[in-house]
Coordinates of C-alpha atoms and ligand atoms in Angstrom, one line a residue:
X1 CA 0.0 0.0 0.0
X2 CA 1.4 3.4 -0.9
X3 CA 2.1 5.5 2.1
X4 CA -0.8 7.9 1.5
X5 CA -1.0 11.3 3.6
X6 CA -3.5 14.1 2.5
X7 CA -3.1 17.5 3.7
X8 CA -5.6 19.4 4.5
X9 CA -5.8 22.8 5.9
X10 CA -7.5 25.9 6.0
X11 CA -6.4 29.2 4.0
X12 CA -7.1 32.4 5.2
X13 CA -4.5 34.2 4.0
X14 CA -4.8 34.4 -0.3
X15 CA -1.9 36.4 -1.1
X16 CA 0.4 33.9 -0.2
X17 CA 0.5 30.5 -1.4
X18 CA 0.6 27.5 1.4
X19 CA 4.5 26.7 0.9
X20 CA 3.5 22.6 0.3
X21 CA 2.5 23.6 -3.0
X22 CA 5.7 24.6 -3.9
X23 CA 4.7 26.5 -6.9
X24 CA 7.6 29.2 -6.0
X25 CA 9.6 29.9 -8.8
X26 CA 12.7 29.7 -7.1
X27 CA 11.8 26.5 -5.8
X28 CA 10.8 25.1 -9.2
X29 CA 14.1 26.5 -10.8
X30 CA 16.3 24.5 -8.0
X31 CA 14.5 20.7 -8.2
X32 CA 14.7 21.3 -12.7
X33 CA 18.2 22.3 -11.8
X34 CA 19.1 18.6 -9.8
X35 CA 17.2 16.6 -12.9
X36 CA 19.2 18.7 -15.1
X37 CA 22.3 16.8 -13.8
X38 CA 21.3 13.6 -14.9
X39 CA 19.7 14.8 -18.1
X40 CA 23.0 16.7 -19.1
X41 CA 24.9 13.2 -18.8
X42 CA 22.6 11.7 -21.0
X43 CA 22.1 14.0 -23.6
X44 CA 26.1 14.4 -24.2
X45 CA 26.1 10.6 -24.4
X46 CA 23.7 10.7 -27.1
X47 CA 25.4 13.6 -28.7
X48 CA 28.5 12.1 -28.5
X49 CA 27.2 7.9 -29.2
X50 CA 24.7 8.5 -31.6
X51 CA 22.6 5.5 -32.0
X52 CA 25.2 3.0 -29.5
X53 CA 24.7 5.4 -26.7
X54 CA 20.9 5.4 -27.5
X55 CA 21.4 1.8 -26.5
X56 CA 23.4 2.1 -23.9
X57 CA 21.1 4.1 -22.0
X58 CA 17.5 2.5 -23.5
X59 CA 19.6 -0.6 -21.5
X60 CA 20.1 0.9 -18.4
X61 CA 16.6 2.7 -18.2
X62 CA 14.5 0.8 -19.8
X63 CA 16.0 -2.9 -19.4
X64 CA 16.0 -4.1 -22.7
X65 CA 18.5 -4.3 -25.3
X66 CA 16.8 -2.9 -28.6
X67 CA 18.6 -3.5 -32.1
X68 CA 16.3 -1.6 -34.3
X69 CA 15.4 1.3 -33.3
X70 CA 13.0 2.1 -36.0
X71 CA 9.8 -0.6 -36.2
X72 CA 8.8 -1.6 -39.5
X73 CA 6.0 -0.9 -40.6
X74 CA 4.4 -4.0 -41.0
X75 CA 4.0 -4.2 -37.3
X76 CA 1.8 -1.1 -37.4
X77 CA -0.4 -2.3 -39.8
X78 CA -0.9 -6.0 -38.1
X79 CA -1.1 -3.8 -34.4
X80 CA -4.6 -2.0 -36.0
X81 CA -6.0 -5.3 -37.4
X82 CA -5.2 -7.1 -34.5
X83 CA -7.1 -4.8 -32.1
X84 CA -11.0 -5.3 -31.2
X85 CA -13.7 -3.9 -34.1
X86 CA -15.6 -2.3 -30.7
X87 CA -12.3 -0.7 -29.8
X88 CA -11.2 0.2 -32.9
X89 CA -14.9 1.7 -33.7
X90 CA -14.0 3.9 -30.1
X91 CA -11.1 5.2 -31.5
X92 CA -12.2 6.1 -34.8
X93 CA -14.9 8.0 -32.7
X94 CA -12.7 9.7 -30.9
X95 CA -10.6 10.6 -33.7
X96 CA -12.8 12.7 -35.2
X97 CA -14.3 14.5 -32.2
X98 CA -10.3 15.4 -31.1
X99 CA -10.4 16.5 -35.2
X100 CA -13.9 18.7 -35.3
X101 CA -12.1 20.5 -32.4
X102 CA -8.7 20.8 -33.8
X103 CA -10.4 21.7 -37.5
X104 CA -11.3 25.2 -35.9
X105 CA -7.8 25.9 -35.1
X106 CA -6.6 26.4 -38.5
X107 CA -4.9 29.9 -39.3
X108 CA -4.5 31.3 -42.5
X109 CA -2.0 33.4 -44.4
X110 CA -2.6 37.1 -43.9
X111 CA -2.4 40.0 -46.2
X112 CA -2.6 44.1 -46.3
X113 CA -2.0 46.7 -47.7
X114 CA -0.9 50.2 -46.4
X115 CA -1.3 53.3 -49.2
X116 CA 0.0 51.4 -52.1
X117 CA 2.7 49.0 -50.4
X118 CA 1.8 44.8 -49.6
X119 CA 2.6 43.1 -46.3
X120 CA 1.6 40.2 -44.9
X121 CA 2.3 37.4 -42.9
X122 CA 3.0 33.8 -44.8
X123 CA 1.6 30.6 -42.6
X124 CA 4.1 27.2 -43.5
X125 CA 3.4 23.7 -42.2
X126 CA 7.0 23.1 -40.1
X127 CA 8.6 20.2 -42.1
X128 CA 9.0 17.1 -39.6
X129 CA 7.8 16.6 -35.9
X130 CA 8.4 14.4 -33.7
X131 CA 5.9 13.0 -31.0
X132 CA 7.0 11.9 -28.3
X133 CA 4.2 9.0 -26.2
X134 CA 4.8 8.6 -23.0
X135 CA 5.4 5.0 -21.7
X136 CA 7.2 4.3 -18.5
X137 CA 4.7 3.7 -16.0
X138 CA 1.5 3.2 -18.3
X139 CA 1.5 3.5 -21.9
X140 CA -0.6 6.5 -23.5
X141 CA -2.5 5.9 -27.0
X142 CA -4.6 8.5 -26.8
X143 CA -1.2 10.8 -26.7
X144 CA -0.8 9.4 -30.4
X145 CA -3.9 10.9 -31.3
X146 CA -3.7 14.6 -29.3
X147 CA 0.0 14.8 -30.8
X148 CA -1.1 13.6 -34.5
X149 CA -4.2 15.2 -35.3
X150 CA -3.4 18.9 -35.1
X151 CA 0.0 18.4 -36.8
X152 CA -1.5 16.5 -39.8
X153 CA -4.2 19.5 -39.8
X154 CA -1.7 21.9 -39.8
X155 CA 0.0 20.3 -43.0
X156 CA 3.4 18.7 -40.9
X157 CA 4.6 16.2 -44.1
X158 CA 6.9 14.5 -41.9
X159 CA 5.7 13.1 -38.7
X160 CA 7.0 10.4 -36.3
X161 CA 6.7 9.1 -33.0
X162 CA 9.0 8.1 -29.6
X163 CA 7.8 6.3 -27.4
X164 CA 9.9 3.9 -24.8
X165 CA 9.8 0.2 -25.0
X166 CA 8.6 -2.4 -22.3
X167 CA 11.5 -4.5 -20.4
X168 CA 10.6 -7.2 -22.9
X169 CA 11.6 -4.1 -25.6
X170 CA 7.9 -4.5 -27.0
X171 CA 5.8 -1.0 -27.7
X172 CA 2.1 -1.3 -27.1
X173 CA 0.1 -2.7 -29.6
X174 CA -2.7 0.3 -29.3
X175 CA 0.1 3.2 -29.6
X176 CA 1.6 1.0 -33.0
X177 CA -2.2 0.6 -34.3
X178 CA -3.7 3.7 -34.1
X179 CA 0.0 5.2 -35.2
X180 CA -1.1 3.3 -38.5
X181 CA -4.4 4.1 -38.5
X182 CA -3.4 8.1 -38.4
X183 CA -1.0 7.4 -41.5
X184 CA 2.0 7.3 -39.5
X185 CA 4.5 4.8 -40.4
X186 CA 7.7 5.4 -38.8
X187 CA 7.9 5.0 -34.6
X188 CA 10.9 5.1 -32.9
X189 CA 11.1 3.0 -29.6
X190 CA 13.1 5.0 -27.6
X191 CA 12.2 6.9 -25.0
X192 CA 13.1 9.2 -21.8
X193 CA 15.6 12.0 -22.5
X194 CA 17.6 9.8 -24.4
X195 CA 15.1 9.6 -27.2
X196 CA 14.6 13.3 -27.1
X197 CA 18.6 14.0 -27.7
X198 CA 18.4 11.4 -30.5
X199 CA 15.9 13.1 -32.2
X200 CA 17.4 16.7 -31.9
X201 CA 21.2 15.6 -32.8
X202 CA 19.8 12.7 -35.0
X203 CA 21.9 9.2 -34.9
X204 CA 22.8 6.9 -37.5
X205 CA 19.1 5.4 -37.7
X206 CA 16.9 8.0 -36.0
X207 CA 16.4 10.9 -38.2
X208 CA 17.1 14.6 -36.8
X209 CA 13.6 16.7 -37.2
X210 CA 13.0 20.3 -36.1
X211 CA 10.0 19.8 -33.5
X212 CA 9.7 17.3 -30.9
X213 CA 6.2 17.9 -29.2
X214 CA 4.1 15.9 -26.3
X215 CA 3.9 14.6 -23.2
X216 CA 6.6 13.2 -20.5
X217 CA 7.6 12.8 -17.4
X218 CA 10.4 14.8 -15.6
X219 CA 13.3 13.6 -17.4
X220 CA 11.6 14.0 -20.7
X221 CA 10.5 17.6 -19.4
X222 CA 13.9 18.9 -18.7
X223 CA 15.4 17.3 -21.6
X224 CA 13.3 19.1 -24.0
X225 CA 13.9 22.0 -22.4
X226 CA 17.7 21.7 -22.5
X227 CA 17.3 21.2 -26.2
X228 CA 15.1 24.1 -26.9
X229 CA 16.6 25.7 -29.4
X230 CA 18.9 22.8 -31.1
X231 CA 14.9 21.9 -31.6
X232 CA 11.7 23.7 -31.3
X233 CA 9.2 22.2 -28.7
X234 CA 5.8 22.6 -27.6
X235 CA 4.8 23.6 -24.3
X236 CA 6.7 21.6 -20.9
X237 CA 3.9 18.7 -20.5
X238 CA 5.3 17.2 -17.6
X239 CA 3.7 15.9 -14.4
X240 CA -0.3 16.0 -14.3
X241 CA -2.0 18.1 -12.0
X242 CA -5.3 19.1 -11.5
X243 CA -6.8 22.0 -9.1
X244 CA -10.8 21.1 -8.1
X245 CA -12.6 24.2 -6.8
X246 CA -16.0 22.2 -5.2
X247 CA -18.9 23.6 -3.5
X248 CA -22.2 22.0 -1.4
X249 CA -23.3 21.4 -5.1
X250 CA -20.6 19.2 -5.6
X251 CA -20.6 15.0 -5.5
X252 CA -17.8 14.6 -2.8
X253 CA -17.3 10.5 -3.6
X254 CA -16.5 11.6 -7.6
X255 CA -14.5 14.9 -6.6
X256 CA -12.2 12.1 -5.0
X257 CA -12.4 9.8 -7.8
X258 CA -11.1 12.9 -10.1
X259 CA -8.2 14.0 -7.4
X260 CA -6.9 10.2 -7.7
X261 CA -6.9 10.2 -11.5
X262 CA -4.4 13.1 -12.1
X263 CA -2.7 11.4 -8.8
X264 CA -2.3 8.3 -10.4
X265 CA -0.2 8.9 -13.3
X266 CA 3.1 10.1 -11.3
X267 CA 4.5 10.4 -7.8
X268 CA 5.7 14.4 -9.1
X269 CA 1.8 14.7 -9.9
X270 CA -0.3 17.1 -7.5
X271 CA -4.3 16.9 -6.9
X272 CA -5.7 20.1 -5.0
X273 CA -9.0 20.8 -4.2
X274 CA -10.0 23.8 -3.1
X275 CA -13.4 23.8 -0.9
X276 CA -16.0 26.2 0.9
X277 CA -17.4 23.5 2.7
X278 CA -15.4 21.4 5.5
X279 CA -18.2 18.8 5.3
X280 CA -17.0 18.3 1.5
X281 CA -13.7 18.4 2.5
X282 CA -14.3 15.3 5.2
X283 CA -16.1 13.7 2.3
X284 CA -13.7 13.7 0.0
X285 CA -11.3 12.6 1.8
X286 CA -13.6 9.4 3.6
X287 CA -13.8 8.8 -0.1
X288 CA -10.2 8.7 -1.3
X289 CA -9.4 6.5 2.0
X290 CA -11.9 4.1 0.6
X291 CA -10.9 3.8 -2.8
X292 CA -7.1 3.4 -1.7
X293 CA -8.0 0.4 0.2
X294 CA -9.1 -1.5 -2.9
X295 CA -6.7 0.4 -5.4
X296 CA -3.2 1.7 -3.7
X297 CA -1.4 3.7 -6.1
X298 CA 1.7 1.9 -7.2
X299 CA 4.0 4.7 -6.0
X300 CA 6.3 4.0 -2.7
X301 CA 6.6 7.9 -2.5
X302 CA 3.6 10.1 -0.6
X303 CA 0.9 11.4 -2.9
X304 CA 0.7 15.2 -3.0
X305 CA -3.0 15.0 -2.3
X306 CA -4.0 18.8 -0.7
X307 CA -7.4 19.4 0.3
X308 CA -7.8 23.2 1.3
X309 CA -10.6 24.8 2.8
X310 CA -11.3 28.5 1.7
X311 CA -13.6 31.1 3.3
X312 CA -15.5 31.5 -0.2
X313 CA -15.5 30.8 -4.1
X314 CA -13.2 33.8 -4.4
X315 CA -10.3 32.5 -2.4
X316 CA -10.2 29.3 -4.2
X317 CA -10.1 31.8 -7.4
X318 CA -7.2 33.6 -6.4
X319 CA -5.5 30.9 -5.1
X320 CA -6.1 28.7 -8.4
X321 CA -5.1 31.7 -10.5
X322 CA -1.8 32.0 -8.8
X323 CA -1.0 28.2 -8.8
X324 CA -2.5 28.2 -12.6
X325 CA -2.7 24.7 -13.1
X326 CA -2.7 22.3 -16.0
X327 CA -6.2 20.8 -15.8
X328 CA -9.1 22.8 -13.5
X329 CA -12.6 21.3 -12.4
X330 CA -15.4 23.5 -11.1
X331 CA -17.8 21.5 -9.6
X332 CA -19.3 24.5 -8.1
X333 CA -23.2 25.9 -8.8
X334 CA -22.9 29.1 -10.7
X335 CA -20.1 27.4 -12.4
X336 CA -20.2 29.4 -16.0
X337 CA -20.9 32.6 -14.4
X338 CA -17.5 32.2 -12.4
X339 CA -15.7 31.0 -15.3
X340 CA -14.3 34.7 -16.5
X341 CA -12.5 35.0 -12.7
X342 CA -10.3 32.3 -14.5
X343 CA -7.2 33.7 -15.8
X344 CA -4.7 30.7 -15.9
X345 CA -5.6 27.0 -16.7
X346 CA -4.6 24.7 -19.3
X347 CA -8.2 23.1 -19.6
X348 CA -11.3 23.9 -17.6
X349 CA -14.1 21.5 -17.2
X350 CA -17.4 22.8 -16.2
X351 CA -19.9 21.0 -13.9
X352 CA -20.0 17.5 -12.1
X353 CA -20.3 15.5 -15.7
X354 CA -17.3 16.8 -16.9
X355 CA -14.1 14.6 -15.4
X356 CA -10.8 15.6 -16.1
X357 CA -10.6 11.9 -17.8
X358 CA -13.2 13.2 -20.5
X359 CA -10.6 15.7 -21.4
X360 CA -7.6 12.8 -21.3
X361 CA -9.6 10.6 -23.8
X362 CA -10.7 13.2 -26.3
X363 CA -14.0 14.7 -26.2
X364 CA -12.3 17.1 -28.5
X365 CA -9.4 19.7 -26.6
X366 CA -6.1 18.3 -26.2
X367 CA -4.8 16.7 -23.3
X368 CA -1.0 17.9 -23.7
X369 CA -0.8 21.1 -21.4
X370 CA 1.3 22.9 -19.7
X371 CA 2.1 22.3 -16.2
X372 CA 4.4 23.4 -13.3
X373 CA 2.5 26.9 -13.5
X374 CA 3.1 27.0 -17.4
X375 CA -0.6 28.2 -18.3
X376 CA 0.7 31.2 -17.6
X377 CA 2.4 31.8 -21.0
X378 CA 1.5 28.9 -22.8
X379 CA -1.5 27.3 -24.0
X380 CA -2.8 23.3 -24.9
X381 CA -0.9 22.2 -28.0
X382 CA -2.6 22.9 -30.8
X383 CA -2.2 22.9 -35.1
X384 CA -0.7 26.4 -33.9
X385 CA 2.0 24.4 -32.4
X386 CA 3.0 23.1 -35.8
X387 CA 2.9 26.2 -37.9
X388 CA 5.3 29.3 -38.4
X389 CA 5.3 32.7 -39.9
X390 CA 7.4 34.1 -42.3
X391 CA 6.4 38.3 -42.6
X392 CA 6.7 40.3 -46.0
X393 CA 7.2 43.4 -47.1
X394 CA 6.6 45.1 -51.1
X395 CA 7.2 48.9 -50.6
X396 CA 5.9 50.7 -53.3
X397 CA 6.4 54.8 -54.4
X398 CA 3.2 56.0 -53.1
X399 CA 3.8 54.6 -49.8
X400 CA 3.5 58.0 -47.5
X401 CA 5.7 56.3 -44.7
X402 CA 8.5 55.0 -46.9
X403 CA 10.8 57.9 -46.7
X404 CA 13.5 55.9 -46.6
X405 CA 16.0 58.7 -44.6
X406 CA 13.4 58.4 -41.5
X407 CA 14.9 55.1 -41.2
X408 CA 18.0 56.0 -41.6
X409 CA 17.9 58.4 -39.0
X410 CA 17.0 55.8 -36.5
X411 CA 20.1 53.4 -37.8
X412 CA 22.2 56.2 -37.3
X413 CA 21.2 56.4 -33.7
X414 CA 21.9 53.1 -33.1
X415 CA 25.5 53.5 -34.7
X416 CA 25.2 51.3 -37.4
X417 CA 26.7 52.6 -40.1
X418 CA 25.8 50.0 -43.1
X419 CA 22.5 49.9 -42.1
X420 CA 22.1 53.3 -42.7
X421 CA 24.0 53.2 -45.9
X422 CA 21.6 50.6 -47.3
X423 CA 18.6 52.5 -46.6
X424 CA 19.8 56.1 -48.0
X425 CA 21.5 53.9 -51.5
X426 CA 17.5 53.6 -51.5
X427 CA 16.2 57.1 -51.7
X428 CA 16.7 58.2 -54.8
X429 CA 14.0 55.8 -56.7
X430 CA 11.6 56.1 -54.5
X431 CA 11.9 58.7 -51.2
X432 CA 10.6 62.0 -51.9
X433 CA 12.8 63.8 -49.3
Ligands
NAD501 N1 1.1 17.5 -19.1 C1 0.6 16.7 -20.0 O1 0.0 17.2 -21.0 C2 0.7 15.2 -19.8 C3 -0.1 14.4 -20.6 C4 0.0 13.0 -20.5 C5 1.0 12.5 -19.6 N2 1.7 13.4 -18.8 C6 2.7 12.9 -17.9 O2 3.6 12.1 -18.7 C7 4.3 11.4 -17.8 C8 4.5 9.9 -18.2 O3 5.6 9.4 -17.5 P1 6.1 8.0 -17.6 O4 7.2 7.9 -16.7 O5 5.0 7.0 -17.5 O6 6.6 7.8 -19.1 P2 7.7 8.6 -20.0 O7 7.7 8.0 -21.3 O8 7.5 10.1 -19.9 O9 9.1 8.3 -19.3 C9 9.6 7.1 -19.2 C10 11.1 7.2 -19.5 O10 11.7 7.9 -18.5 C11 13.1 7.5 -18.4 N3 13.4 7.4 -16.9 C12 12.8 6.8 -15.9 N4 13.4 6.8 -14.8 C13 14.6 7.5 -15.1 C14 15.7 8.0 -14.3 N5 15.8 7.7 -13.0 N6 16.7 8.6 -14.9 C15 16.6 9.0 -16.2 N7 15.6 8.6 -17.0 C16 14.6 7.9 -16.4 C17 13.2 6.1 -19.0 O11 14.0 6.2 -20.1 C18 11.8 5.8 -19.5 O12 11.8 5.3 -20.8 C19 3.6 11.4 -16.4 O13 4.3 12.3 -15.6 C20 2.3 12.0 -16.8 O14 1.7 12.8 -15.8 C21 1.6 14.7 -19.0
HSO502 N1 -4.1 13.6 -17.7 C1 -3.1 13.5 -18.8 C2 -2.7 15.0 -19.1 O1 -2.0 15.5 -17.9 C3 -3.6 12.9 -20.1 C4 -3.9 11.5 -20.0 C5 -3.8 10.5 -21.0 N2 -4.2 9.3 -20.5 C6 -4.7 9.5 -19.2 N3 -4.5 10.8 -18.9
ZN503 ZN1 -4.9 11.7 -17.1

């Protein structure tokens, strides 16, 4: 049985945050900093080994010695036909409800003009992607599917997957067959930051591409941020978390259920709910007790479980917008009306009926958020993830703001002397000074 300890307390004070949640910068900074260590190592290995070092480590991490890399993709193909029609039927559902939802996302090219001149902005497709699945402690299909979708509808022509392999250096058969049944046909089974350095350096059989995006746990986290840069990435999708702001109008027995879900998938996870009502609170927590006893969570570490009781809906507002956390739940009467005090969340599901795990398994967002506070400045991957701009210019004669020695007055107060050569070498054709 895990050694299981909820916290519970009440806040009165909302301007500062209770110091278990740990959602101090400073504090954050110093625990990436310790991971960064190991990832360092691993990534100059991989730098350094190419595809035996990729080995090496897949070895000591995984514990399984894996030839090839790259699985052919035969085994995709046999993966979908060998899985269920009634599961196969569910994913094809949920497919296209994660699609309808990622259709609306799609940007388009932009163009103006100002007097007589063109600008405009130029939307490209980034050429390959890689997705990385998560699969250490549980294996995540529906991770293929949030990572595919919006790169396929934002025109990516080159998309592949990571994901590690079992100790028996097998890949799950769901993540190969729905790989094939999106049109992917190359997966690489690596994973951890090992896989992520492969794919940014490239090795002798893993490709380099210019995007890893998706979902990971700690290590996969810090090595993507190591490499940002070497690579593009998405948003840092580490950890789950979840924040539950519940109310008398709440069902205490599934608030619990929803705490353990986001608890479940890591011991680095964190489940918080914040609640007006100690008799909820109490609730919740007889509830979790219960459903420990029939299903401990596999970890030996203690499960950040924090159940907080608030004077009002406010607090728990405040408090949720400071922590801004990956997934929120607002199982709270009045729920839409309150929904504009949210600033920072990754998803929000409104009402009892809408679980967290709705979200995880596609009802149409994506699951891949930010976490560790990163709502802040980023948002759920998206087919915005997987495009770029390019901006032009075509200045014509009319153009009343092209006088060309405006600009060159400006270079010349920045002391740069070529700069201001090129744009007065302009002024006779057009500038009318
Ligand atoms: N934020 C999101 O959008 C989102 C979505 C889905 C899942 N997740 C998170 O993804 C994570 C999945 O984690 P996981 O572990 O199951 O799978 P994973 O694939 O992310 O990580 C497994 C890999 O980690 C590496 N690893 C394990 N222990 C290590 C160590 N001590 N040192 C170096 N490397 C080590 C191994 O190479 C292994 O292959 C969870 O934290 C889950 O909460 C987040
Ligand atoms: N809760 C995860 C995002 O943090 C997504 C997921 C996939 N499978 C189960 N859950
Ligand atoms: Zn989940």
């Amino acid at each position: 049985m895990s050694d299981f300890i909820i916290q519970t307390k009440t806040i009165k004070d909302t301007n500062t945050l209770p110091s278990e949640l740990q959602i101090d910068p400073r504090i954050i900074y110093r625990e990436l900093k310790e991971v960064e260590k190991t990832v360092q190592g691993i990534i100059e290995k991989v730098m350094k080994e190419g595809d035996s070092g990729l080995r090496e480590l897949t070895e000591q991490f995984d514990h399984c010695l894996i030839n090839d890399f790259i699985i052919p993709k035969s085994e995709l193909e046999y993966a979908w036909h060998r899985i269920k029609p009634e599961f196969r039927d569910t994913v094809e559902l949920i497919v296209q409800t994660v699609r309808d939802f990622h259709n609306k996302q799609s940007e388009h090219s932009k163009c103006f003009s100002r007097n007589q001149s063109i600008l405009g902005e130029i939307i490209s497709p980034i050429d390959s992607v890689a997705a990385y699945v998560p699969g250490g402690r549980a294996s995540y299909p529906s991770s293929v599917i949030m990572t595919v979708i919006p790169a396929q509808i934002a025109g990516v022509k080159n998309i592949l997957l990571l994901t590690p392999p079992n100790s028996n250096g097998v890949v799950s058969s769901d993540i190969l067959g729905i790989a094939h049944y999106l049109g992917i046909n190359k997966v690489v089974r690596a994973g951890g930051a090992q896989a992520i350095a492969a794919i940014a350096f490239g090795t002798e059989s893993i490709p380099r591409v210019d995007k890893i995006v998706g979902p990971g746990n700690i290590y996969v986290t810090v090595a993507k941020r190591l490499l940002f840069g070497i690579i593009g990435i998405d948003s840092l999708a580490g950890p789950s978390e979840v924040v539950i702001i519940a109310d008398e109008d709440c069902r205490p027995d599934w608030v619990a259920l929803d705490l353990l879900a986001q608890a479940e998938h890591d011991p680095l996870s964190r489940a918080i709910l914040f609640s007006t009502s100690d008799e909820v609170i109490i609730q919740v927590q007889k509830s979790i007790q219960k459903e420990l006893i029939d299903h401990p969570l596999p970890f030996k570490k203690i499960i950040p479980i924090y159940l907080f009781q608030v004077d009002n809906l406010l607090s728990a507002f405040e408090l949720t917008n400071k922590i801004a956390p990956e997934h929120l739940e607002l199982c709270c009467a009045d729920h839409l009306r309150l929904l504009p005090l949210i600033q920072h969340a990754g998803a929000i599901f409104l009402g009892n009926g809408a679980p967290v795990a709705l979200g995880d398994y596609g009802y149409g967002p994506n699951h891949v958020l930010p976490t560790m506070s990163g709502s802040r400045f980023c948002s759920p991957l998206s087919v915005r993830d997987f495009i770029k701009t390019s901006s032009y210019i075509f200045p014509q004669k009319g153009d009343s703001t092209l006088v060309y020695s405006r600009y060159a007055s400006l270079a010349e107060r920045e002391g740069f002397f070529f700069h201001r050569k090129s744009l007065l070498a302009r002024i006779s054709p057009y500038d009318t000074l």
